[in-house]
mmCIF file of C-alpha atoms and ligand atoms in Angstrom:
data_model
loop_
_atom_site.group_PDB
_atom_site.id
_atom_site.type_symbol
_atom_site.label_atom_id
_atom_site.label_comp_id
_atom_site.label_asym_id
_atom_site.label_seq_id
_atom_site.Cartn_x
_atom_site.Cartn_y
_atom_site.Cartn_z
ATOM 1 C CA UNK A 5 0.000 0.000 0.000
ATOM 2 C CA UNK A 6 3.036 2.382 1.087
ATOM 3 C CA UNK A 7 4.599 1.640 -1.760
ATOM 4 C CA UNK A 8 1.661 2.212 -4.192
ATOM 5 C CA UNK A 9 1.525 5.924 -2.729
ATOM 6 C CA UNK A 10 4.798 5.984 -3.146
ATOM 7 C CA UNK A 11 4.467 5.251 -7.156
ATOM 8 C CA UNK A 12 1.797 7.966 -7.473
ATOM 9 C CA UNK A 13 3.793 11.045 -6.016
ATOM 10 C CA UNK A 14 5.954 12.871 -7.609
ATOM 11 C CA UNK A 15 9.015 11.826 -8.765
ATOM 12 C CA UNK A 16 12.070 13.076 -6.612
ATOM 13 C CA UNK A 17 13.647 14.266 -10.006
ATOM 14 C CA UNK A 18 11.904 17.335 -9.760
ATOM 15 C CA UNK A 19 10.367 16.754 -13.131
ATOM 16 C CA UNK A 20 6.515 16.691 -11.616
ATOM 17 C CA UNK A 21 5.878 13.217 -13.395
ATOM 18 C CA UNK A 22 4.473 10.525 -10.766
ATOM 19 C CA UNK A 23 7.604 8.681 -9.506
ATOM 20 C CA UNK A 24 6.126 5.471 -11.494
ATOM 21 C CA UNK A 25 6.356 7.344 -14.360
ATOM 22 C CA UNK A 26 9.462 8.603 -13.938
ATOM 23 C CA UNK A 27 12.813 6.813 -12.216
ATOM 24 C CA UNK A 28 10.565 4.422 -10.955
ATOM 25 C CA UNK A 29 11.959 1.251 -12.798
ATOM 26 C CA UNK A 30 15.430 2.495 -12.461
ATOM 27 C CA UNK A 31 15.448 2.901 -9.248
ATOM 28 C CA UNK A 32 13.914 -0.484 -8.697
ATOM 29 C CA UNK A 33 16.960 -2.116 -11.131
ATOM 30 C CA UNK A 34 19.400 -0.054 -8.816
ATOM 31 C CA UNK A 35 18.308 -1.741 -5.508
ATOM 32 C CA UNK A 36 18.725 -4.906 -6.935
ATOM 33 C CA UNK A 37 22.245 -4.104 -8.332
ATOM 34 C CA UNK A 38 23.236 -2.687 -5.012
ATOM 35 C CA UNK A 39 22.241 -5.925 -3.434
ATOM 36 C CA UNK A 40 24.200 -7.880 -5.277
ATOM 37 C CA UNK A 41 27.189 -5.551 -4.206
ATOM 38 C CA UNK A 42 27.350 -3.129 -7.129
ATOM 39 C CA UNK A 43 28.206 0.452 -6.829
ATOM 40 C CA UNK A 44 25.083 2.306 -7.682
ATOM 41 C CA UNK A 45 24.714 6.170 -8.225
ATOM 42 C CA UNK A 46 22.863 8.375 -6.078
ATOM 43 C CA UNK A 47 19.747 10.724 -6.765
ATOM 44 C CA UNK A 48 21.791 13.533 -6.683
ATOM 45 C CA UNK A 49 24.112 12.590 -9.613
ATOM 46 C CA UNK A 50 21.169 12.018 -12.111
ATOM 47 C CA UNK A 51 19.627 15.299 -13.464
ATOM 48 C CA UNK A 52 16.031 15.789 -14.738
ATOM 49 C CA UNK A 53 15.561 17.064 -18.495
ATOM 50 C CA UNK A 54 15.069 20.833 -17.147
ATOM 51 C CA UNK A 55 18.699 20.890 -15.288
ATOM 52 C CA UNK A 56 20.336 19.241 -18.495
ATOM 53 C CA UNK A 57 19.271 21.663 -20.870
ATOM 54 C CA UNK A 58 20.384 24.505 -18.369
ATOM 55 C CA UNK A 59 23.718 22.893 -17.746
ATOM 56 C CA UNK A 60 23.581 22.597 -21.800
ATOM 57 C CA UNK A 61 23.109 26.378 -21.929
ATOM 58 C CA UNK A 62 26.313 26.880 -19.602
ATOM 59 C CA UNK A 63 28.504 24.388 -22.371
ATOM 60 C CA UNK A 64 27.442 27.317 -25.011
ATOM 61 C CA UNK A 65 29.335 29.741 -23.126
ATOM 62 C CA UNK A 66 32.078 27.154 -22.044
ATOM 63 C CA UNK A 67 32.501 26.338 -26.044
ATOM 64 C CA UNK A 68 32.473 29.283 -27.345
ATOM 65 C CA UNK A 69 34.980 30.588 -24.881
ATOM 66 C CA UNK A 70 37.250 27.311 -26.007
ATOM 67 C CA UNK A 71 36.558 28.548 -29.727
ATOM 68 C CA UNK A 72 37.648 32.277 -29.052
ATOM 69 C CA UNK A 73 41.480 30.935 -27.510
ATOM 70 C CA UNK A 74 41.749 28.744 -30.632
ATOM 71 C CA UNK A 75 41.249 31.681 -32.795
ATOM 72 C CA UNK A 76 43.787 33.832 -31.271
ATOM 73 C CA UNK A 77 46.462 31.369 -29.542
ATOM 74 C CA UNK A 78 49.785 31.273 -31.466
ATOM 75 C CA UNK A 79 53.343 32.215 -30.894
ATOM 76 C CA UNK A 80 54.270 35.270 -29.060
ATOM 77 C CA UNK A 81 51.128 35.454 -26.896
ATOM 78 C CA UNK A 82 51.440 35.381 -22.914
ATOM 79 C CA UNK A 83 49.233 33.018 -21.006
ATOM 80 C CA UNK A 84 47.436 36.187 -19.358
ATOM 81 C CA UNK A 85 46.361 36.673 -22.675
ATOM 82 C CA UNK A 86 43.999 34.051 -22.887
ATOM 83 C CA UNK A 87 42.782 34.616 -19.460
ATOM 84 C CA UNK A 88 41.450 37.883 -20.603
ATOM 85 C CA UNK A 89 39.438 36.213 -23.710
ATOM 86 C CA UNK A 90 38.063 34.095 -20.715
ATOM 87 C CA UNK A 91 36.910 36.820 -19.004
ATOM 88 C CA UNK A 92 35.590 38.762 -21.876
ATOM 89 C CA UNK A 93 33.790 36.106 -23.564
ATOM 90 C CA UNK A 94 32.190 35.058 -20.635
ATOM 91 C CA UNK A 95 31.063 37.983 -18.995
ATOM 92 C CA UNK A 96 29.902 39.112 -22.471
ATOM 93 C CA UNK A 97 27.470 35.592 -22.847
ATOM 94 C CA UNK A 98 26.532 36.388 -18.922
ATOM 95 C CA UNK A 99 28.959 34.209 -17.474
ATOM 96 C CA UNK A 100 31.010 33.498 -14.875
ATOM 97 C CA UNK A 101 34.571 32.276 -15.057
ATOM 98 C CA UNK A 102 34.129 29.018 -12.100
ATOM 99 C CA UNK A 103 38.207 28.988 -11.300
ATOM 100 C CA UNK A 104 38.300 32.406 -10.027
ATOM 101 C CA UNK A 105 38.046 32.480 -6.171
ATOM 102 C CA UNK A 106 37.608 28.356 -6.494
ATOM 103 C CA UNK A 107 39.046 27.204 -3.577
ATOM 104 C CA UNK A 108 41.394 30.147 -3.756
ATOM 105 C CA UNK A 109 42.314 29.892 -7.452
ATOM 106 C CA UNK A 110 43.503 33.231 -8.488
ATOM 107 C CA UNK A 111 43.011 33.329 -12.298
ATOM 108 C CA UNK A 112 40.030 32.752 -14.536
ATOM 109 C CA UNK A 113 41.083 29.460 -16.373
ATOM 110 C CA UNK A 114 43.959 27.500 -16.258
ATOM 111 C CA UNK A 115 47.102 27.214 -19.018
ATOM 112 C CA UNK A 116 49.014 24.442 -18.597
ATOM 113 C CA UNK A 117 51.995 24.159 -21.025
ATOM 114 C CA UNK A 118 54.504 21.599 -21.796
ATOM 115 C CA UNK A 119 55.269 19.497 -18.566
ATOM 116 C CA UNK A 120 52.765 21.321 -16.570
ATOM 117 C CA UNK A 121 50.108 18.801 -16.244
ATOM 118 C CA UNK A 122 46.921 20.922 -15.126
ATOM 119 C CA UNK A 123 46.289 24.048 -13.108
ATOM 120 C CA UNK A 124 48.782 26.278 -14.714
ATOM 121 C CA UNK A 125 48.461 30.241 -14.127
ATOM 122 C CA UNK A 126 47.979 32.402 -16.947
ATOM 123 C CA UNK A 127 50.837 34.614 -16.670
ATOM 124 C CA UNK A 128 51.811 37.630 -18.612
ATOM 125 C CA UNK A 129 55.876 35.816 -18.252
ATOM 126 C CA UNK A 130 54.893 32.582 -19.685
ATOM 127 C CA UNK A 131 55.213 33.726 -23.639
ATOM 128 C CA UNK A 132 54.144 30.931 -26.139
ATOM 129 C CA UNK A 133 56.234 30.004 -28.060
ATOM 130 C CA UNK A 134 56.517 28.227 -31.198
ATOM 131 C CA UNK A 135 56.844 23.900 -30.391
ATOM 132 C CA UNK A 136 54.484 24.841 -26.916
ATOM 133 C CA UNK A 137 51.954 22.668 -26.258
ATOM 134 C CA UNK A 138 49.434 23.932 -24.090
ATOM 135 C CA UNK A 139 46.146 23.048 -22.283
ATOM 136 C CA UNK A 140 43.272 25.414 -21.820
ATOM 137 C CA UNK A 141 40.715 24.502 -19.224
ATOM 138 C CA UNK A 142 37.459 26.385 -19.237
ATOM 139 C CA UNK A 143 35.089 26.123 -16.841
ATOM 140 C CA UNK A 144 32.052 28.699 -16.467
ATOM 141 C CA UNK A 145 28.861 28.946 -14.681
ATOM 142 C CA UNK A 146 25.833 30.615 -16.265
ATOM 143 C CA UNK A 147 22.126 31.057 -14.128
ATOM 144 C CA UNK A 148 24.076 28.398 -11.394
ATOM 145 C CA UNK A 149 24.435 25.432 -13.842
ATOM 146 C CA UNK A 150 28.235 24.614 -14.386
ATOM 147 C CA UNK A 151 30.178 23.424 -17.590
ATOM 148 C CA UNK A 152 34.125 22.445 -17.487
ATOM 149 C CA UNK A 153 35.939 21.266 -20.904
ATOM 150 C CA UNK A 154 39.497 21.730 -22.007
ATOM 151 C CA UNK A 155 41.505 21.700 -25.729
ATOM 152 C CA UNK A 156 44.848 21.384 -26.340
ATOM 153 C CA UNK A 157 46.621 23.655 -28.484
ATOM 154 C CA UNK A 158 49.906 23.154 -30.738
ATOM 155 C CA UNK A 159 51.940 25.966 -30.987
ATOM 156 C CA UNK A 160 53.105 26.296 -34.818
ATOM 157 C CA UNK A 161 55.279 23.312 -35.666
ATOM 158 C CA UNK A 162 55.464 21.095 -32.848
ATOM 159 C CA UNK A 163 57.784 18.400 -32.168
ATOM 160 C CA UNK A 164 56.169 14.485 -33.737
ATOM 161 C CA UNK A 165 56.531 13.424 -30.178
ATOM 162 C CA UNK A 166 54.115 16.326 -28.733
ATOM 163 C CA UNK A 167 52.046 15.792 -31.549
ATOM 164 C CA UNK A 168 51.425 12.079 -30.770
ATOM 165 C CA UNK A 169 51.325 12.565 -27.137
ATOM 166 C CA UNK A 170 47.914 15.209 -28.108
ATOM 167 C CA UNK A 171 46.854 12.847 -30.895
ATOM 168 C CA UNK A 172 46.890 9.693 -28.295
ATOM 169 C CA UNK A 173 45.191 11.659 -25.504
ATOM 170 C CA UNK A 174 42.424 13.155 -27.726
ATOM 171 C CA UNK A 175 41.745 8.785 -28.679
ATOM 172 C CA UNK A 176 41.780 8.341 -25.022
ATOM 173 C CA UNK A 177 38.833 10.653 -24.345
ATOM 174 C CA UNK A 178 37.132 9.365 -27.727
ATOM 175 C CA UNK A 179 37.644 5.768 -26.683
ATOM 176 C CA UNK A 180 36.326 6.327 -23.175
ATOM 177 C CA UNK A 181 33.022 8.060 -24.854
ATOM 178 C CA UNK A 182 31.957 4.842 -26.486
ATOM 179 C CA UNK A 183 31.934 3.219 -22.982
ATOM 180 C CA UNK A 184 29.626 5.549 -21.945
ATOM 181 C CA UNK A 185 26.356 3.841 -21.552
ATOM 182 C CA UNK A 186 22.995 3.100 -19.197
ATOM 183 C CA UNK A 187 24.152 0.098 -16.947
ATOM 184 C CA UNK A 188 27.747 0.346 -17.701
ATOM 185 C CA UNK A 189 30.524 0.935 -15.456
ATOM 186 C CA UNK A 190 32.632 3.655 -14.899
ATOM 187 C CA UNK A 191 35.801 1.421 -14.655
ATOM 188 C CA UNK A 192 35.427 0.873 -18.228
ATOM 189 C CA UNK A 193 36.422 4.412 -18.890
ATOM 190 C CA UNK A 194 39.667 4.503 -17.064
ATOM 191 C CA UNK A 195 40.009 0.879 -18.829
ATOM 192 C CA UNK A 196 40.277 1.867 -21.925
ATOM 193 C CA UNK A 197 42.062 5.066 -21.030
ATOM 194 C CA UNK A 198 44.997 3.223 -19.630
ATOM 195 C CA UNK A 199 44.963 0.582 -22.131
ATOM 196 C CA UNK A 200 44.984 3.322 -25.065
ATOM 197 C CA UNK A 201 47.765 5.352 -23.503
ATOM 198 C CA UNK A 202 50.067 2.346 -22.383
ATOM 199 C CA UNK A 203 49.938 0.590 -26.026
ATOM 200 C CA UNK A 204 51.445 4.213 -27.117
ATOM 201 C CA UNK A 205 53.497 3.933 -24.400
ATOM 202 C CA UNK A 206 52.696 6.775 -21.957
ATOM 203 C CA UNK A 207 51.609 7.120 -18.802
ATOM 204 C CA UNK A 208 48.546 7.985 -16.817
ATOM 205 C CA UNK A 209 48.236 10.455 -14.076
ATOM 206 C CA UNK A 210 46.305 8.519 -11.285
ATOM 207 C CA UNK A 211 46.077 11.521 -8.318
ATOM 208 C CA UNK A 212 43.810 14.036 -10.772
ATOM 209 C CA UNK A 213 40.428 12.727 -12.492
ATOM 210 C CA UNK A 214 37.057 13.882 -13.812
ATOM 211 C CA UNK A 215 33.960 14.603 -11.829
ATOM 212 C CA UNK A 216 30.051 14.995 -11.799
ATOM 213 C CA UNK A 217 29.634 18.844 -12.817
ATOM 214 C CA UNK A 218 26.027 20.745 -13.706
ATOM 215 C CA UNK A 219 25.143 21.693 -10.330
ATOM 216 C CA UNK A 220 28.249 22.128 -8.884
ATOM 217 C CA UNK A 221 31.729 22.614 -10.024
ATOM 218 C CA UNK A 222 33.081 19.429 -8.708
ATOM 219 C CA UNK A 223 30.214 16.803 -7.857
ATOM 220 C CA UNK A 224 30.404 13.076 -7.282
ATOM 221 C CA UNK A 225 31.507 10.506 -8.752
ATOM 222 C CA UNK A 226 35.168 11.056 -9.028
ATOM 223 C CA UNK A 227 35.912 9.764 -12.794
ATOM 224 C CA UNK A 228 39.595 7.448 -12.737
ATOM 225 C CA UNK A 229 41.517 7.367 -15.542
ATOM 226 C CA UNK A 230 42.677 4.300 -15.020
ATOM 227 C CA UNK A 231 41.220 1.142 -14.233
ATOM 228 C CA UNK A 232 39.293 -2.489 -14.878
ATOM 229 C CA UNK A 233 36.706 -3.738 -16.915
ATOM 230 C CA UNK A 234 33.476 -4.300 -14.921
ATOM 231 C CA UNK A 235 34.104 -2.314 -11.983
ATOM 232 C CA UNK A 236 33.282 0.939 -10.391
ATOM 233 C CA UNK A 237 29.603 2.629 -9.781
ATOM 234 C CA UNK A 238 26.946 1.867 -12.845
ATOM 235 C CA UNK A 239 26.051 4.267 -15.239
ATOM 236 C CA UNK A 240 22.616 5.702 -15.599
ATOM 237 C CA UNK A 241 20.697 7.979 -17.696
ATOM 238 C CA UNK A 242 20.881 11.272 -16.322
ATOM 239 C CA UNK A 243 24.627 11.534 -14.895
ATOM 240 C CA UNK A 244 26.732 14.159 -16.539
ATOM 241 C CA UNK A 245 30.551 13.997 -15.197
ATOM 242 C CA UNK A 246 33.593 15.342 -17.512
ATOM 243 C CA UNK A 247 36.565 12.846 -18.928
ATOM 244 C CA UNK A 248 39.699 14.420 -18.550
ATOM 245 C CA UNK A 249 42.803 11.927 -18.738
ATOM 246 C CA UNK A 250 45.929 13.640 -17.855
ATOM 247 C CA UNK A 251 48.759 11.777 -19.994
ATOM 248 C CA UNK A 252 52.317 12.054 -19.983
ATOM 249 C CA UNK A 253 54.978 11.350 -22.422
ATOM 250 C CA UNK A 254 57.157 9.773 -19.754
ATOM 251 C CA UNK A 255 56.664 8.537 -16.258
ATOM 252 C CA UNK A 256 53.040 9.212 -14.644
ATOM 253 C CA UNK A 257 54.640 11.088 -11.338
ATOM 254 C CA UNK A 258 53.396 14.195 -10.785
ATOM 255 C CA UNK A 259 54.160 17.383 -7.795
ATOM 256 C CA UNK A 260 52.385 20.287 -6.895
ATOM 257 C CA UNK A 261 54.371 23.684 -7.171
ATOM 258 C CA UNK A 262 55.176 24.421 -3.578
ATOM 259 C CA UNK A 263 55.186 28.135 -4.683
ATOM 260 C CA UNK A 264 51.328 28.670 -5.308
ATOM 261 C CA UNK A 265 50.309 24.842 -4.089
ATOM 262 C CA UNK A 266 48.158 24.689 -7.287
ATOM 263 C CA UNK A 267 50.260 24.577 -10.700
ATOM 264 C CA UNK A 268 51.038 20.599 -11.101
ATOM 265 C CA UNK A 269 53.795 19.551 -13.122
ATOM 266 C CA UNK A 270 55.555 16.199 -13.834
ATOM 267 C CA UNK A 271 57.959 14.963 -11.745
ATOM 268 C CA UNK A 272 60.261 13.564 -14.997
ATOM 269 C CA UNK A 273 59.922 17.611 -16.428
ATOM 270 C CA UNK A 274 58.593 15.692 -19.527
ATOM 271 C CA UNK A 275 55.261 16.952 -21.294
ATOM 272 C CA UNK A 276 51.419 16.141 -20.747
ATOM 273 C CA UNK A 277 48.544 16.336 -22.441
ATOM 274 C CA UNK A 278 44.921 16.988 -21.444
ATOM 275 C CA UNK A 279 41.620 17.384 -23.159
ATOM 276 C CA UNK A 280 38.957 17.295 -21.454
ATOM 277 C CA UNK A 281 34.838 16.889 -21.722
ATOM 278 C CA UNK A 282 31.191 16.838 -20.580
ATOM 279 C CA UNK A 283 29.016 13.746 -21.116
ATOM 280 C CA UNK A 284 26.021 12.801 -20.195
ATOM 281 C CA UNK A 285 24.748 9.528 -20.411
ATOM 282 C CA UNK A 286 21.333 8.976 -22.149
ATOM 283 C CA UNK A 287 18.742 6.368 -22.354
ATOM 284 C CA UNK A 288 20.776 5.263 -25.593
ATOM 285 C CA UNK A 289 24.531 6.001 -24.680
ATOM 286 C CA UNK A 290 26.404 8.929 -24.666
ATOM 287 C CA UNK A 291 26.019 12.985 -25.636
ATOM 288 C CA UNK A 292 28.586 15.040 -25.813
ATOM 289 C CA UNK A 293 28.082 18.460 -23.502
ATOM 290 C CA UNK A 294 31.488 20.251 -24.015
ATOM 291 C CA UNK A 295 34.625 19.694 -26.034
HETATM 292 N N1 LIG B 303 38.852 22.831 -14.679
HETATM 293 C C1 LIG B 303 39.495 21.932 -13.767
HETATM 294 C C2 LIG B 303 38.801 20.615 -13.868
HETATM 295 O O1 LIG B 303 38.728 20.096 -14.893
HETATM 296 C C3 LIG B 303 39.441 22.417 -12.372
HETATM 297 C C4 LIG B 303 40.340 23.475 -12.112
HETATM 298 S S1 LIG B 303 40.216 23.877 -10.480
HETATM 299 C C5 LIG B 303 40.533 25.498 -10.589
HETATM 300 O O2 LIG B 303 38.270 20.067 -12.950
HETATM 301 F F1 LIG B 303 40.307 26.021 -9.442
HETATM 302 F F2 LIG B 303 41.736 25.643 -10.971
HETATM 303 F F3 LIG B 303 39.731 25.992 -11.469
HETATM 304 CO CO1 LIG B 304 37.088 19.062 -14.842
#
């Protein structure tokens, strides 16, 4: 009887259809997976279809932001450079950079070039140059919802070692996307990420992963880049969480500048490569938020 009231009220989605209507049957599958000892998500990591097209809306901004660096970045322009294309691009969409203040984070996005690995400051000292690589993580917040996605960008002619080290990453993330489905595991991801980047013989950085984002900044589950087939919570319909695999040419050790305690480097001085996006997992797979 409890449980037939249950059914009839409102679905705690927050999408007003009865709960029977609604995650009913999923969240009747999840017990059951949970029983048998499987990590399940909880409520608060699957959205309803209002809060995905309003996280959607933030990714515009987030995008186009992305698009603006890649249409000035070249040799000869400082990192504070494309901090200031952050800001303007954002603010002009009715934006909000996320990194500034985050947790103390002094600059609007973060430039990470050559052996920096993620968390780099924009600086008006660190000039590109021509053979850079560089990483350029966005994040932005528009109305509340939150997007995060990052690009790498070659600086003219490039070393062939740089350029496979971006080319190998960039498969990483695309591999990872076509494990993204309902009822699969998250372990698959970092599968296929370590798998992808150890065949090219790189490394993956463990410490640093992806995360739930849309509501907040940084929201559960904590996305590994590394891992086994099978394992790790289930996927569902409804999560959104970015894939960000930090890979480095050489060995996977990283350190934290003791200068600033944010700008993360590797240990070998060797480079790394990041790119970074939003998915969301839908009733048939994947969708792309943010790259
Ligand atoms: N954008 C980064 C990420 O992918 C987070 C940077 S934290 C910040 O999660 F404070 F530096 F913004
Ligand atoms: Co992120």
């Amino acid at each position: 009887m409890l449980e037939k009231l249950g059914r009839n009220l409102p679905c705690w989605c927050g999408s007003g259809k009865k709960y029977k209507n609604c995650h009913y049957n999923m969240d009747m599958h999840l017990e059951a997976l949970a029983e048998n000892g499987e990590e399940v998500p909880t409520h608060r990591m699957i959205k309803n279809a209002d809060q995905i097209a309003r996280i959607k809306e933030s990714c515009k901004v987030n995008l186009a932001v992305l698009d603006a660096v890649g249409k000035e970045i070249g040799p000869g322009m400082p990192t504070s450079r494309i901090n200031e294309i952050v800001n303007d691009v954002t603010y002009s969409m009715g934006g909000i950079p996320a990194p500034l203040h985050y947790e103390g984070y002094p600059y609007s996005v973060c430039t990470s070039v050559n052996e920096q690995v993620c968390h780099g400051f924009p600086s008006k000292h660190v000039i590109l140059r021509e053979g850079d690589i560089v990483n350029v993580d966005c994040s932005s917040i528009l109305d509340g919802y939150y997007s995060d996605s990052s690009r790498m960008y070659c600086i003219g002619e490039v070393s062939d070692a740089k350029k496979k080290l971006v080319q190998v990453t960039y498969e990483c993330v695309q591999l990872a996307l076509e494990q993204v489905k309902p009822w699969g595991h998250l372990g698959d991801i970092g599968a296929v990420i370590e798998q992808h980047a150890k065949e090219n013989g790189f490394s993956v950085v463990e410490e640093i992963g992806g995360h739930g984002c849309g509501l907040e900044f940084h929201e559960d589950p904590f996305v590994r880049h590394v891992g086994r087939f099978g394992t790790g919570m289930v996927l569902v319909p409804g999560m959104i969480f970015t894939i960000e695999p930090m890979i480095n040419m050489g060995k996977k050790d990283v350190f934290t500048s003791r200068v600033n305690n944010w700008e993360v480097s590797t240990v070998d001085g060797l480079p790394s490569a990041q790119w970074e996006d939003m998915v969301l997992v839908t009733e048939t797979g994947y969708e792309i938020l943010s790259w």
